[in-house]
PDB file of C-alpha atoms in Angstrom:
ATOM      1  CA  MET I   1       0.000   0.000   0.000  1.00  0.00           C
ATOM      2  CA  ILE I   2       1.074   3.576  -0.657  1.00  0.00           C
ATOM      3  CA  ASN I   3      -0.522   6.288   1.479  1.00  0.00           C
ATOM      4  CA  GLY I   4      -3.465   4.041   2.264  1.00  0.00           C
ATOM      5  CA  VAL I   5      -4.106   2.999  -1.347  1.00  0.00           C
ATOM      6  CA  TRP I   6      -3.532  -0.533  -2.572  1.00  0.00           C
ATOM      7  CA  ARG I   7      -1.008  -0.953  -5.381  1.00  0.00           C
ATOM      8  CA  ASP I   8      -0.120  -4.257  -7.027  1.00  0.00           C
ATOM      9  CA  ILE I   9       3.625  -3.726  -7.311  1.00  0.00           C
ATOM     10  CA  PRO I  10       5.885  -6.664  -8.245  1.00  0.00           C
ATOM     11  CA  ARG I  11       8.910  -7.400  -6.095  1.00  0.00           C
ATOM     12  CA  ASP I  12      11.955  -5.519  -7.341  1.00  0.00           C
ATOM     13  CA  THR I  13      15.242  -7.410  -6.969  1.00  0.00           C
ATOM     14  CA  LYS I  14      17.134  -5.257  -9.479  1.00  0.00           C
ATOM     15  CA  SER I  15      17.617  -2.505  -6.927  1.00  0.00           C
ATOM     16  CA  THR I  16      19.223  -5.030  -4.535  1.00  0.00           C
ATOM     17  CA  GLY I  17      21.528  -6.678  -7.058  1.00  0.00           C
ATOM     18  CA  GLY I  18      19.231  -9.662  -7.483  1.00  0.00           C
ATOM     19  CA  ALA I  19      18.769 -10.341  -3.769  1.00  0.00           C
ATOM     20  CA  PHE I  20      15.392 -10.855  -2.127  1.00  0.00           C
ATOM     21  CA  VAL I  21      15.092  -8.557   0.894  1.00  0.00           C
ATOM     22  CA  ARG I  22      12.183  -9.012   3.278  1.00  0.00           C
ATOM     23  CA  PRO I  23      10.859  -5.718   4.683  1.00  0.00           C
ATOM     24  CA  GLU I  24      10.361  -5.228   8.409  1.00  0.00           C
ATOM     25  CA  THR I  25       6.868  -5.535   9.851  1.00  0.00           C
ATOM     26  CA  ARG I  26       5.270  -2.341  11.153  1.00  0.00           C
ATOM     27  CA  PHE I  27       2.738  -3.205  13.863  1.00  0.00           C
ATOM     28  CA  ARG I  28       4.514  -4.388  17.004  1.00  0.00           C
ATOM     29  CA  ASP I  29       2.232  -3.791  19.984  1.00  0.00           C
ATOM     30  CA  LYS I  30       1.347  -6.214  22.796  1.00  0.00           C
ATOM     31  CA  VAL I  31      -1.980  -7.391  24.194  1.00  0.00           C
ATOM     32  CA  HIS I  32      -2.517  -5.482  27.427  1.00  0.00           C
ATOM     33  CA  ALA I  33      -6.056  -6.624  28.239  1.00  0.00           C
ATOM     34  CA  PRO I  34      -6.660 -10.230  27.144  1.00  0.00           C
ATOM     35  CA  GLU I  35     -10.298 -11.061  26.508  1.00  0.00           C
ATOM     36  CA  ALA I  36     -11.917 -14.015  24.793  1.00  0.00           C
ATOM     37  CA  GLN I  37     -13.297 -13.313  21.305  1.00  0.00           C
ATOM     38  CA  ARG I  38     -11.879  -9.770  21.233  1.00  0.00           C
ATOM     39  CA  TYR I  39      -8.634 -10.555  19.398  1.00  0.00           C
ATOM     40  CA  HIS I  40      -8.806 -12.258  16.016  1.00  0.00           C
ATOM     41  CA  LEU I  41      -6.189 -13.820  13.759  1.00  0.00           C
ATOM     42  CA  TRP I  42      -6.238 -13.079  10.043  1.00  0.00           C
ATOM     43  CA  VAL I  43      -4.142 -15.745   8.358  1.00  0.00           C
ATOM     44  CA  SER I  44      -3.506 -17.947   5.376  1.00  0.00           C
ATOM     45  CA  ARG I  45      -3.104 -21.694   5.851  1.00  0.00           C
ATOM     46  CA  ALA I  46      -0.541 -21.586   3.053  1.00  0.00           C
ATOM     47  CA  CYS I  47       1.753 -19.003   4.654  1.00  0.00           C
ATOM     48  CA  PRO I  48       4.503 -20.448   6.886  1.00  0.00           C
ATOM     49  CA  TRP I  49       4.649 -17.285   9.008  1.00  0.00           C
ATOM     50  CA  ALA I  50       0.906 -17.391   9.682  1.00  0.00           C
ATOM     51  CA  HIS I  51       1.098 -21.138  10.227  1.00  0.00           C
ATOM     52  CA  ARG I  52       3.258 -20.553  13.311  1.00  0.00           C
ATOM     53  CA  THR I  53       0.392 -18.736  14.993  1.00  0.00           C
ATOM     54  CA  LEU I  54      -2.141 -21.424  14.091  1.00  0.00           C
ATOM     55  CA  ILE I  55       0.054 -24.106  15.645  1.00  0.00           C
ATOM     56  CA  VAL I  56       0.491 -22.271  18.953  1.00  0.00           C
ATOM     57  CA  ARG I  57      -3.238 -21.499  19.027  1.00  0.00           C
ATOM     58  CA  ALA I  58      -3.968 -25.209  18.499  1.00  0.00           C
ATOM     59  CA  LEU I  59      -1.426 -26.454  21.047  1.00  0.00           C
ATOM     60  CA  LYS I  60      -2.813 -24.112  23.704  1.00  0.00           C
ATOM     61  CA  GLY I  61      -6.434 -24.894  22.891  1.00  0.00           C
ATOM     62  CA  LEU I  62      -7.307 -21.271  22.160  1.00  0.00           C
ATOM     63  CA  GLY I  63      -9.790 -22.022  19.387  1.00  0.00           C
ATOM     64  CA  ARG I  64     -12.795 -20.551  21.178  1.00  0.00           C
ATOM     65  CA  ALA I  65     -10.937 -17.589  22.634  1.00  0.00           C
ATOM     66  CA  ILE I  66      -9.245 -16.389  19.445  1.00  0.00           C
ATOM     67  CA  PRO I  67     -11.332 -16.591  16.252  1.00  0.00           C
ATOM     68  CA  VAL I  68      -9.525 -17.078  12.938  1.00  0.00           C
ATOM     69  CA  HIS I  69     -10.245 -15.680   9.481  1.00  0.00           C
ATOM     70  CA  TYR I  70      -8.742 -17.712   6.627  1.00  0.00           C
ATOM     71  CA  ALA I  71      -7.607 -16.293   3.303  1.00  0.00           C
ATOM     72  CA  ASP I  72      -8.293 -17.897  -0.033  1.00  0.00           C
ATOM     73  CA  PRO I  73      -5.136 -19.744  -1.128  1.00  0.00           C
ATOM     74  CA  TYR I  74      -5.024 -17.899  -4.452  1.00  0.00           C
ATOM     75  CA  MET I  75      -3.467 -14.467  -4.060  1.00  0.00           C
ATOM     76  CA  ALA I  76      -4.055 -12.342  -7.160  1.00  0.00           C
ATOM     77  CA  ALA I  77      -3.729  -8.643  -8.005  1.00  0.00           C
ATOM     78  CA  ASN I  78      -5.597  -7.514  -4.873  1.00  0.00           C
ATOM     79  CA  GLY I  79      -3.449  -9.482  -2.451  1.00  0.00           C
ATOM     80  CA  TRP I  80      -4.812 -11.780   0.233  1.00  0.00           C
ATOM     81  CA  GLN I  81      -8.561 -12.271  -0.235  1.00  0.00           C
ATOM     82  CA  PHE I  82     -11.058 -13.238   2.478  1.00  0.00           C
ATOM     83  CA  PRO I  83     -14.345 -14.189   0.765  1.00  0.00           C
ATOM     84  CA  GLY I  84     -17.432 -13.594   2.878  1.00  0.00           C
ATOM     85  CA  GLU I  85     -15.603 -11.669   5.607  1.00  0.00           C
ATOM     86  CA  GLU I  86     -16.045  -8.087   6.817  1.00  0.00           C
ATOM     87  CA  PHE I  87     -12.864  -7.199   4.917  1.00  0.00           C
ATOM     88  CA  SER I  88     -12.843  -8.856   1.506  1.00  0.00           C
ATOM     89  CA  TYR I  89      -9.155  -8.056   1.082  1.00  0.00           C
ATOM     90  CA  LEU I  90      -6.456  -7.789   3.708  1.00  0.00           C
ATOM     91  CA  HIS I  91      -5.411  -4.352   2.474  1.00  0.00           C
ATOM     92  CA  GLN I  92      -8.851  -3.087   3.530  1.00  0.00           C
ATOM     93  CA  LEU I  93      -8.145  -4.200   7.104  1.00  0.00           C
ATOM     94  CA  TYR I  94      -4.789  -2.403   7.015  1.00  0.00           C
ATOM     95  CA  ALA I  95      -6.490   0.740   5.705  1.00  0.00           C
ATOM     96  CA  ALA I  96      -9.099   0.553   8.465  1.00  0.00           C
ATOM     97  CA  ALA I  97      -6.348   0.290  11.074  1.00  0.00           C
ATOM     98  CA  GLU I  98      -4.206   3.068   9.601  1.00  0.00           C
ATOM     99  CA  PRO I  99      -5.806   5.090   6.760  1.00  0.00           C
ATOM    100  CA  GLY I 100      -2.474   6.450   5.508  1.00  0.00           C
ATOM    101  CA  TYR I 101      -0.537   3.196   5.795  1.00  0.00           C
ATOM    102  CA  SER I 102       2.372   2.601   3.425  1.00  0.00           C
ATOM    103  CA  GLY I 103       4.076  -0.773   3.320  1.00  0.00           C
ATOM    104  CA  ARG I 104       3.596  -4.474   2.643  1.00  0.00           C
ATOM    105  CA  VAL I 105       0.257  -6.093   3.480  1.00  0.00           C
ATOM    106  CA  THR I 106       1.029  -9.424   5.105  1.00  0.00           C
ATOM    107  CA  VAL I 107      -0.362 -12.214   7.254  1.00  0.00           C
ATOM    108  CA  PRO I 108      -0.577 -13.039  10.074  1.00  0.00           C
ATOM    109  CA  VAL I 109      -2.422 -10.159  11.674  1.00  0.00           C
ATOM    110  CA  LEU I 110      -3.553 -10.051  15.291  1.00  0.00           C
ATOM    111  CA  TRP I 111      -6.590  -7.776  15.158  1.00  0.00           C
ATOM    112  CA  ASP I 112      -8.350  -6.031  18.043  1.00  0.00           C
ATOM    113  CA  SER I 113     -11.994  -6.226  16.998  1.00  0.00           C
ATOM    114  CA  ARG I 114     -13.130  -3.785  19.707  1.00  0.00           C
ATOM    115  CA  GLU I 115     -10.697  -0.986  18.956  1.00  0.00           C
ATOM    116  CA  ARG I 116     -10.481  -1.976  15.266  1.00  0.00           C
ATOM    117  CA  ARG I 117      -6.731  -1.848  15.093  1.00  0.00           C
ATOM    118  CA  ILE I 118      -3.856  -4.137  14.199  1.00  0.00           C
ATOM    119  CA  VAL I 119      -2.114  -5.112  17.408  1.00  0.00           C
ATOM    120  CA  ASN I 120       0.732  -6.966  15.739  1.00  0.00           C
ATOM    121  CA  ASN I 121       1.679  -8.365  12.339  1.00  0.00           C
ATOM    122  CA  GLU I 122       5.016  -9.939  13.303  1.00  0.00           C
ATOM    123  CA  SER I 123       4.597 -13.706  13.558  1.00  0.00           C
ATOM    124  CA  ALA I 124       7.535 -14.166  15.944  1.00  0.00           C
ATOM    125  CA  GLU I 125       5.908 -11.791  18.423  1.00  0.00           C
ATOM    126  CA  ILE I 126       2.367 -13.085  17.951  1.00  0.00           C
ATOM    127  CA  ILE I 127       3.377 -16.631  18.919  1.00  0.00           C
ATOM    128  CA  ARG I 128       4.906 -15.292  22.129  1.00  0.00           C
ATOM    129  CA  ILE I 129       1.695 -13.424  22.874  1.00  0.00           C
ATOM    130  CA  LEU I 130      -0.294 -16.630  22.348  1.00  0.00           C
ATOM    131  CA  ASN I 131       2.226 -18.587  24.399  1.00  0.00           C
ATOM    132  CA  SER I 132       1.431 -16.787  27.647  1.00  0.00           C
ATOM    133  CA  VAL I 133      -1.021 -13.890  27.514  1.00  0.00           C
ATOM    134  CA  PHE I 134      -4.214 -15.919  26.992  1.00  0.00           C
ATOM    135  CA  ASP I 135      -3.465 -18.752  29.421  1.00  0.00           C
ATOM    136  CA  GLU I 136      -6.683 -18.200  31.381  1.00  0.00           C
ATOM    137  CA  TYR I 137      -8.618 -19.187  28.248  1.00  0.00           C
ATOM    138  CA  ALA I 138      -6.421 -22.121  27.208  1.00  0.00           C
ATOM    139  CA  THR I 139      -8.098 -25.540  27.183  1.00  0.00           C
ATOM    140  CA  ARG I 140      -4.871 -27.515  26.714  1.00  0.00           C
ATOM    141  CA  LYS I 141      -1.777 -27.565  28.878  1.00  0.00           C
ATOM    142  CA  VAL I 142       1.528 -27.196  27.107  1.00  0.00           C
ATOM    143  CA  GLY I 143       4.934 -26.289  28.482  1.00  0.00           C
ATOM    144  CA  ASP I 144       6.279 -22.758  28.133  1.00  0.00           C
ATOM    145  CA  LEU I 145       7.404 -22.489  24.513  1.00  0.00           C
ATOM    146  CA  TYR I 146       9.815 -19.707  25.446  1.00  0.00           C
ATOM    147  CA  SER I 147      11.046 -20.898  28.811  1.00  0.00           C
ATOM    148  CA  PRO I 148      13.256 -18.308  30.575  1.00  0.00           C
ATOM    149  CA  LYS I 149      16.002 -20.847  31.211  1.00  0.00           C
ATOM    150  CA  LEU I 150      16.175 -21.685  27.501  1.00  0.00           C
ATOM    151  CA  GLN I 151      15.623 -18.265  25.944  1.00  0.00           C
ATOM    152  CA  ARG I 152      19.239 -17.557  25.050  1.00  0.00           C
ATOM    153  CA  GLU I 153      19.612 -20.887  23.265  1.00  0.00           C
ATOM    154  CA  ILE I 154      16.198 -20.583  21.604  1.00  0.00           C
ATOM    155  CA  ASP I 155      17.121 -17.136  20.302  1.00  0.00           C
ATOM    156  CA  GLY I 156      20.376 -18.475  18.867  1.00  0.00           C
ATOM    157  CA  VAL I 157      18.683 -21.331  17.014  1.00  0.00           C
ATOM    158  CA  ASN I 158      15.875 -19.044  15.840  1.00  0.00           C
ATOM    159  CA  GLU I 159      18.291 -16.472  14.447  1.00  0.00           C
ATOM    160  CA  ARG I 160      20.148 -18.954  12.265  1.00  0.00           C
ATOM    161  CA  VAL I 161      17.047 -20.864  11.187  1.00  0.00           C
ATOM    162  CA  TYR I 162      15.224 -17.650  10.255  1.00  0.00           C
ATOM    163  CA  ARG I 163      18.116 -16.071   8.376  1.00  0.00           C
ATOM    164  CA  THR I 164      19.269 -19.056   6.329  1.00  0.00           C
ATOM    165  CA  LEU I 165      16.249 -21.391   6.222  1.00  0.00           C
ATOM    166  CA  ASN I 166      12.839 -19.822   6.963  1.00  0.00           C
ATOM    167  CA  ASN I 167      13.787 -16.776   4.909  1.00  0.00           C
ATOM    168  CA  GLY I 168      16.591 -18.550   3.061  1.00  0.00           C
ATOM    169  CA  VAL I 169      14.221 -20.561   0.882  1.00  0.00           C
ATOM    170  CA  TYR I 170      12.569 -17.300  -0.178  1.00  0.00           C
ATOM    171  CA  ARG I 171      15.951 -15.737  -0.875  1.00  0.00           C
ATOM    172  CA  ALA I 172      16.643 -18.674  -3.194  1.00  0.00           C
ATOM    173  CA  GLY I 173      13.208 -18.735  -4.819  1.00  0.00           C
ATOM    174  CA  PHE I 174      12.926 -15.008  -5.465  1.00  0.00           C
ATOM    175  CA  ALA I 175      16.592 -14.426  -6.338  1.00  0.00           C
ATOM    176  CA  GLY I 176      17.105 -12.353  -9.462  1.00  0.00           C
ATOM    177  CA  ALA I 177      20.780 -13.230  -9.947  1.00  0.00           C
ATOM    178  CA  GLN I 178      22.628 -16.545 -10.072  1.00  0.00           C
ATOM    179  CA  GLU I 179      25.121 -15.642  -7.360  1.00  0.00           C
ATOM    180  CA  LYS I 180      22.338 -14.568  -4.979  1.00  0.00           C
ATOM    181  CA  TYR I 181      20.525 -17.851  -5.575  1.00  0.00           C
ATOM    182  CA  ASP I 182      23.726 -19.874  -5.082  1.00  0.00           C
ATOM    183  CA  GLU I 183      24.484 -18.071  -1.836  1.00  0.00           C
ATOM    184  CA  ALA I 184      20.974 -18.649  -0.499  1.00  0.00           C
ATOM    185  CA  VAL I 185      20.895 -22.343  -1.407  1.00  0.00           C
ATOM    186  CA  ARG I 186      24.260 -22.945   0.245  1.00  0.00           C
ATOM    187  CA  GLY I 187      22.896 -21.385   3.407  1.00  0.00           C
ATOM    188  CA  VAL I 188      19.697 -23.460   3.291  1.00  0.00           C
ATOM    189  CA  PHE I 189      21.523 -26.781   3.128  1.00  0.00           C
ATOM    190  CA  ALA I 190      24.303 -25.815   5.509  1.00  0.00           C
ATOM    191  CA  THR I 191      21.605 -25.116   8.079  1.00  0.00           C
ATOM    192  CA  LEU I 192      19.708 -28.323   7.322  1.00  0.00           C
ATOM    193  CA  ASP I 193      22.962 -30.255   7.801  1.00  0.00           C
ATOM    194  CA  TRP I 194      23.543 -28.408  11.083  1.00  0.00           C
ATOM    195  CA  LEU I 195      20.033 -29.167  12.333  1.00  0.00           C
ATOM    196  CA  GLU I 196      20.326 -32.823  11.306  1.00  0.00           C
ATOM    197  CA  LYS I 197      23.446 -33.180  13.409  1.00  0.00           C
ATOM    198  CA  ARG I 198      21.851 -31.261  16.293  1.00  0.00           C
ATOM    199  CA  LEU I 199      18.982 -33.766  16.393  1.00  0.00           C
ATOM    200  CA  GLU I 200      21.182 -36.874  16.420  1.00  0.00           C
ATOM    201  CA  ARG I 201      20.792 -37.433  20.164  1.00  0.00           C
ATOM    202  CA  ARG I 202      17.880 -35.214  21.059  1.00  0.00           C
ATOM    203  CA  ARG I 203      14.143 -35.083  20.452  1.00  0.00           C
ATOM    204  CA  TRP I 204      13.760 -31.313  20.382  1.00  0.00           C
ATOM    205  CA  LEU I 205      15.936 -28.532  18.999  1.00  0.00           C
ATOM    206  CA  VAL I 206      16.483 -26.870  22.388  1.00  0.00           C
ATOM    207  CA  GLY I 207      16.508 -28.532  25.785  1.00  0.00           C
ATOM    208  CA  GLU I 208      14.270 -31.506  26.536  1.00  0.00           C
ATOM    209  CA  GLN I 209      10.929 -29.955  25.683  1.00  0.00           C
ATOM    210  CA  LEU I 210       8.989 -28.537  22.781  1.00  0.00           C
ATOM    211  CA  THR I 211       9.841 -24.870  22.238  1.00  0.00           C
ATOM    212  CA  GLU I 212       9.024 -22.192  19.702  1.00  0.00           C
ATOM    213  CA  ALA I 213      12.259 -23.132  17.897  1.00  0.00           C
ATOM    214  CA  ASP I 214      10.675 -26.452  16.903  1.00  0.00           C
ATOM    215  CA  ILE I 215       7.534 -24.741  15.635  1.00  0.00           C
ATOM    216  CA  ARG I 216       9.456 -22.135  13.650  1.00  0.00           C
ATOM    217  CA  PHE I 217      11.470 -24.870  11.958  1.00  0.00           C
ATOM    218  CA  PHE I 218       8.424 -27.089  11.370  1.00  0.00           C
ATOM    219  CA  THR I 219       6.480 -24.624   9.213  1.00  0.00           C
ATOM    220  CA  THR I 220       9.360 -24.530   6.735  1.00  0.00           C
ATOM    221  CA  ALA I 221      10.053 -28.265   7.018  1.00  0.00           C
ATOM    222  CA  ILE I 222       6.472 -29.303   6.251  1.00  0.00           C
ATOM    223  CA  ARG I 223       6.565 -27.244   3.032  1.00  0.00           C
ATOM    224  CA  PHE I 224      10.046 -28.192   1.931  1.00  0.00           C
ATOM    225  CA  ASP I 225       9.540 -31.247  -0.268  1.00  0.00           C
ATOM    226  CA  ALA I 226       6.165 -30.132  -1.626  1.00  0.00           C
ATOM    227  CA  VAL I 227       7.137 -26.559  -2.521  1.00  0.00           C
ATOM    228  CA  TYR I 228      10.624 -25.313  -1.747  1.00  0.00           C
ATOM    229  CA  TYR I 229      12.468 -28.273  -3.290  1.00  0.00           C
ATOM    230  CA  SER I 230      11.033 -27.656  -6.766  1.00  0.00           C
ATOM    231  CA  HIS I 231       9.269 -24.290  -6.825  1.00  0.00           C
ATOM    232  CA  PHE I 232      12.082 -22.418  -5.047  1.00  0.00           C
ATOM    233  CA  LYS I 233      14.837 -24.597  -6.578  1.00  0.00           C
ATOM    234  CA  CYS I 234      16.168 -25.784  -3.206  1.00  0.00           C
ATOM    235  CA  ASN I 235      16.806 -29.156  -4.762  1.00  0.00           C
ATOM    236  CA  LEU I 236      20.132 -30.468  -3.516  1.00  0.00           C
ATOM    237  CA  ARG I 237      18.266 -32.847  -1.217  1.00  0.00           C
ATOM    238  CA  GLN I 238      14.710 -33.410  -0.012  1.00  0.00           C
ATOM    239  CA  LEU I 239      13.888 -33.052   3.661  1.00  0.00           C
ATOM    240  CA  ARG I 240      13.025 -36.762   3.736  1.00  0.00           C
ATOM    241  CA  ASP I 241      16.670 -37.471   2.931  1.00  0.00           C
ATOM    242  CA  TYR I 242      17.478 -36.230   6.437  1.00  0.00           C
ATOM    243  CA  ARG I 243      16.550 -39.009   8.871  1.00  0.00           C
ATOM    244  CA  ASN I 244      16.508 -36.852  12.003  1.00  0.00           C
ATOM    245  CA  LEU I 245      14.807 -33.840  10.444  1.00  0.00           C
ATOM    246  CA  TRP I 246      12.082 -36.010   8.956  1.00  0.00           C
ATOM    247  CA  ARG I 247      11.538 -37.706  12.321  1.00  0.00           C
ATOM    248  CA  HIS I 248      11.300 -34.298  14.001  1.00  0.00           C
ATOM    249  CA  THR I 249       8.825 -33.031  11.401  1.00  0.00           C
ATOM    250  CA  ARG I 250       6.577 -36.029  11.899  1.00  0.00           C
ATOM    251  CA  THR I 251       6.838 -35.717  15.682  1.00  0.00           C
ATOM    252  CA  VAL I 252       5.629 -32.100  15.648  1.00  0.00           C
ATOM    253  CA  TYR I 253       2.891 -33.017  13.164  1.00  0.00           C
ATOM    254  CA  ALA I 254       1.649 -35.658  15.629  1.00  0.00           C
ATOM    255  CA  LEU I 255       1.209 -33.197  18.511  1.00  0.00           C
ATOM    256  CA  PRO I 256      -2.412 -32.498  19.528  1.00  0.00           C
ATOM    257  CA  GLY I 257      -4.128 -30.188  17.047  1.00  0.00           C
ATOM    258  CA  VAL I 258      -1.156 -29.645  14.745  1.00  0.00           C
ATOM    259  CA  ALA I 259      -2.236 -31.939  11.893  1.00  0.00           C
ATOM    260  CA  LYS I 260      -5.449 -29.938  11.462  1.00  0.00           C
ATOM    261  CA  THR I 261      -3.402 -26.803  10.805  1.00  0.00           C
ATOM    262  CA  VAL I 262      -1.606 -28.439   7.839  1.00  0.00           C
ATOM    263  CA  ASP I 263      -3.225 -28.403   4.399  1.00  0.00           C
ATOM    264  CA  LEU I 264      -0.634 -29.435   1.820  1.00  0.00           C
ATOM    265  CA  ALA I 265      -3.078 -29.119  -1.067  1.00  0.00           C
ATOM    266  CA  GLU I 266      -3.793 -25.508  -0.132  1.00  0.00           C
ATOM    267  CA  ILE I 267      -0.096 -24.817   0.415  1.00  0.00           C
ATOM    268  CA  LYS I 268       0.785 -26.099  -3.045  1.00  0.00           C
ATOM    269  CA  SER I 269      -2.145 -24.296  -4.644  1.00  0.00           C
ATOM    270  CA  HIS I 270      -1.031 -20.971  -3.195  1.00  0.00           C
ATOM    271  CA  TYR I 271       2.630 -21.141  -4.151  1.00  0.00           C
ATOM    272  CA  TYR I 272       2.291 -22.616  -7.626  1.00  0.00           C
ATOM    273  CA  ARG I 273      -0.773 -20.574  -8.663  1.00  0.00           C
ATOM    274  CA  SER I 274      -0.073 -17.231  -6.976  1.00  0.00           C
ATOM    275  CA  GLN I 275       3.628 -16.739  -7.691  1.00  0.00           C
ATOM    276  CA  VAL I 276       3.389 -16.424 -11.457  1.00  0.00           C
ATOM    277  CA  ALA I 277       6.793 -14.761 -11.768  1.00  0.00           C
ATOM    278  CA  ILE I 278       8.284 -18.111 -10.761  1.00  0.00           C
ATOM    279  CA  ASN I 279       5.627 -20.426 -12.227  1.00  0.00           C
ATOM    280  CA  PRO I 280       3.951 -18.581 -15.135  1.00  0.00           C
ATOM    281  CA  THR I 281       1.901 -21.614 -16.234  1.00  0.00           C
ATOM    282  CA  GLN I 282       0.329 -21.845 -12.737  1.00  0.00           C
ATOM    283  CA  ILE I 283       0.372 -25.640 -13.043  1.00  0.00           C
ATOM    284  CA  VAL I 284       0.254 -27.322  -9.637  1.00  0.00           C
ATOM    285  CA  PRO I 285       2.295 -30.547  -9.573  1.00  0.00           C
ATOM    286  CA  ARG I 286       0.595 -33.749  -8.421  1.00  0.00           C
ATOM    287  CA  GLY I 287       3.478 -34.910  -6.263  1.00  0.00           C
ATOM    288  CA  PRO I 288       5.308 -35.607  -4.195  1.00  0.00           C
ATOM    289  CA  ALA I 289       3.311 -38.016  -2.049  1.00  0.00           C
ATOM    290  CA  ILE I 290       4.102 -37.176   1.573  1.00  0.00           C
ATOM    291  CA  GLU I 291       3.247 -39.679   4.300  1.00  0.00           C
ATOM    292  CA  LEU I 292       2.941 -38.172   7.764  1.00  0.00           C
ATOM    293  CA  ARG I 293       0.268 -40.238   9.502  1.00  0.00           C
ATOM    294  CA  ARG I 294       2.518 -42.958  10.847  1.00  0.00           C
ATOM    295  CA  ALA I 295       3.913 -40.484  13.349  1.00  0.00           C
ATOM    296  CA  ARG I 296       0.505 -39.964  14.926  1.00  0.00           C
ATOM    297  CA  SER I 297       0.740 -42.921  17.293  1.00  0.00           C
ATOM    298  CA  SER I 298       1.118 -41.103  20.627  1.00  0.00           C
ATOM    299  CA  ARG I 299      -1.548 -38.997  22.291  1.00  0.00           C
ATOM    300  CA  ARG I 300       0.647 -37.725  25.098  1.00  0.00           C
ATOM    301  CA  SER I 301       0.766 -33.996  25.628  1.00  0.00           C
ATOM    302  CA  PRO I 302       3.883 -31.976  24.680  1.00  0.00           C
ATOM    303  CA  ARG I 303       4.614 -31.527  28.408  1.00  0.00           C
ATOM    304  CA  GLN I 304       4.683 -35.317  28.869  1.00  0.00           C
ATOM    305  CA  ARG I 305       7.084 -35.692  26.007  1.00  0.00           C
TER     306      ARG I 305
END
């Protein structure tokens, strides 16, 4: 948006020498007065950043307390579309929150329906809000995903995983120069190798419990073979070639409520149909077949694990 008006402007990598640069998010407030049904999430099931928030919401059992509005997987010239909702397009919600807003229009959004404002649109901060602020409304018990005793280590893992993997696959996929693509892909697989080794003798990425580091890795991992391997050309290896990473992905998928947040068909539809600069034919591939159900054998809570 530019001065409150929506503009369909393609990403420009020429000005950055062919590199994809993700802009900073703008809305970074906290929830000061938690109330059930007051705060809503506006998300896309296809988006890995929004997916983080859906997973924490599911793990905590906040479904009744925090309503969700889901975007159509196909993102065309008007951006994220929400058929049948109060705001048909996400840019209308941004304009309602800040009439003169200039910047990217992204999910997830944590929306205050009473004050009609965007509280936060930074996924890393929203999952920390959901982790603790709404505990009185939670119907499931889960350990602290950002435990004070583990925060320094969590932050270290998060920083590398975000820079070279979560965002690294986008830096590869949207690269406008060979050297920028090569650099990004090297970083992606160096980090996957590092994570594979890290998980050799441990169940979780940090400590002996599920943390936000596992969730932040999972939303990229679950999309890797279906989208990033082919669509974003991160094709040195599939995630399933990594024994420990694949085990970890299936373990997180098996946690209570997580499987219902994953829709691989919608994920593939969004990437292959919406990003026409990368896939101009908009053909959605049939494969690969991804088997995740075998991991769903345990019903123990994350705290018990």
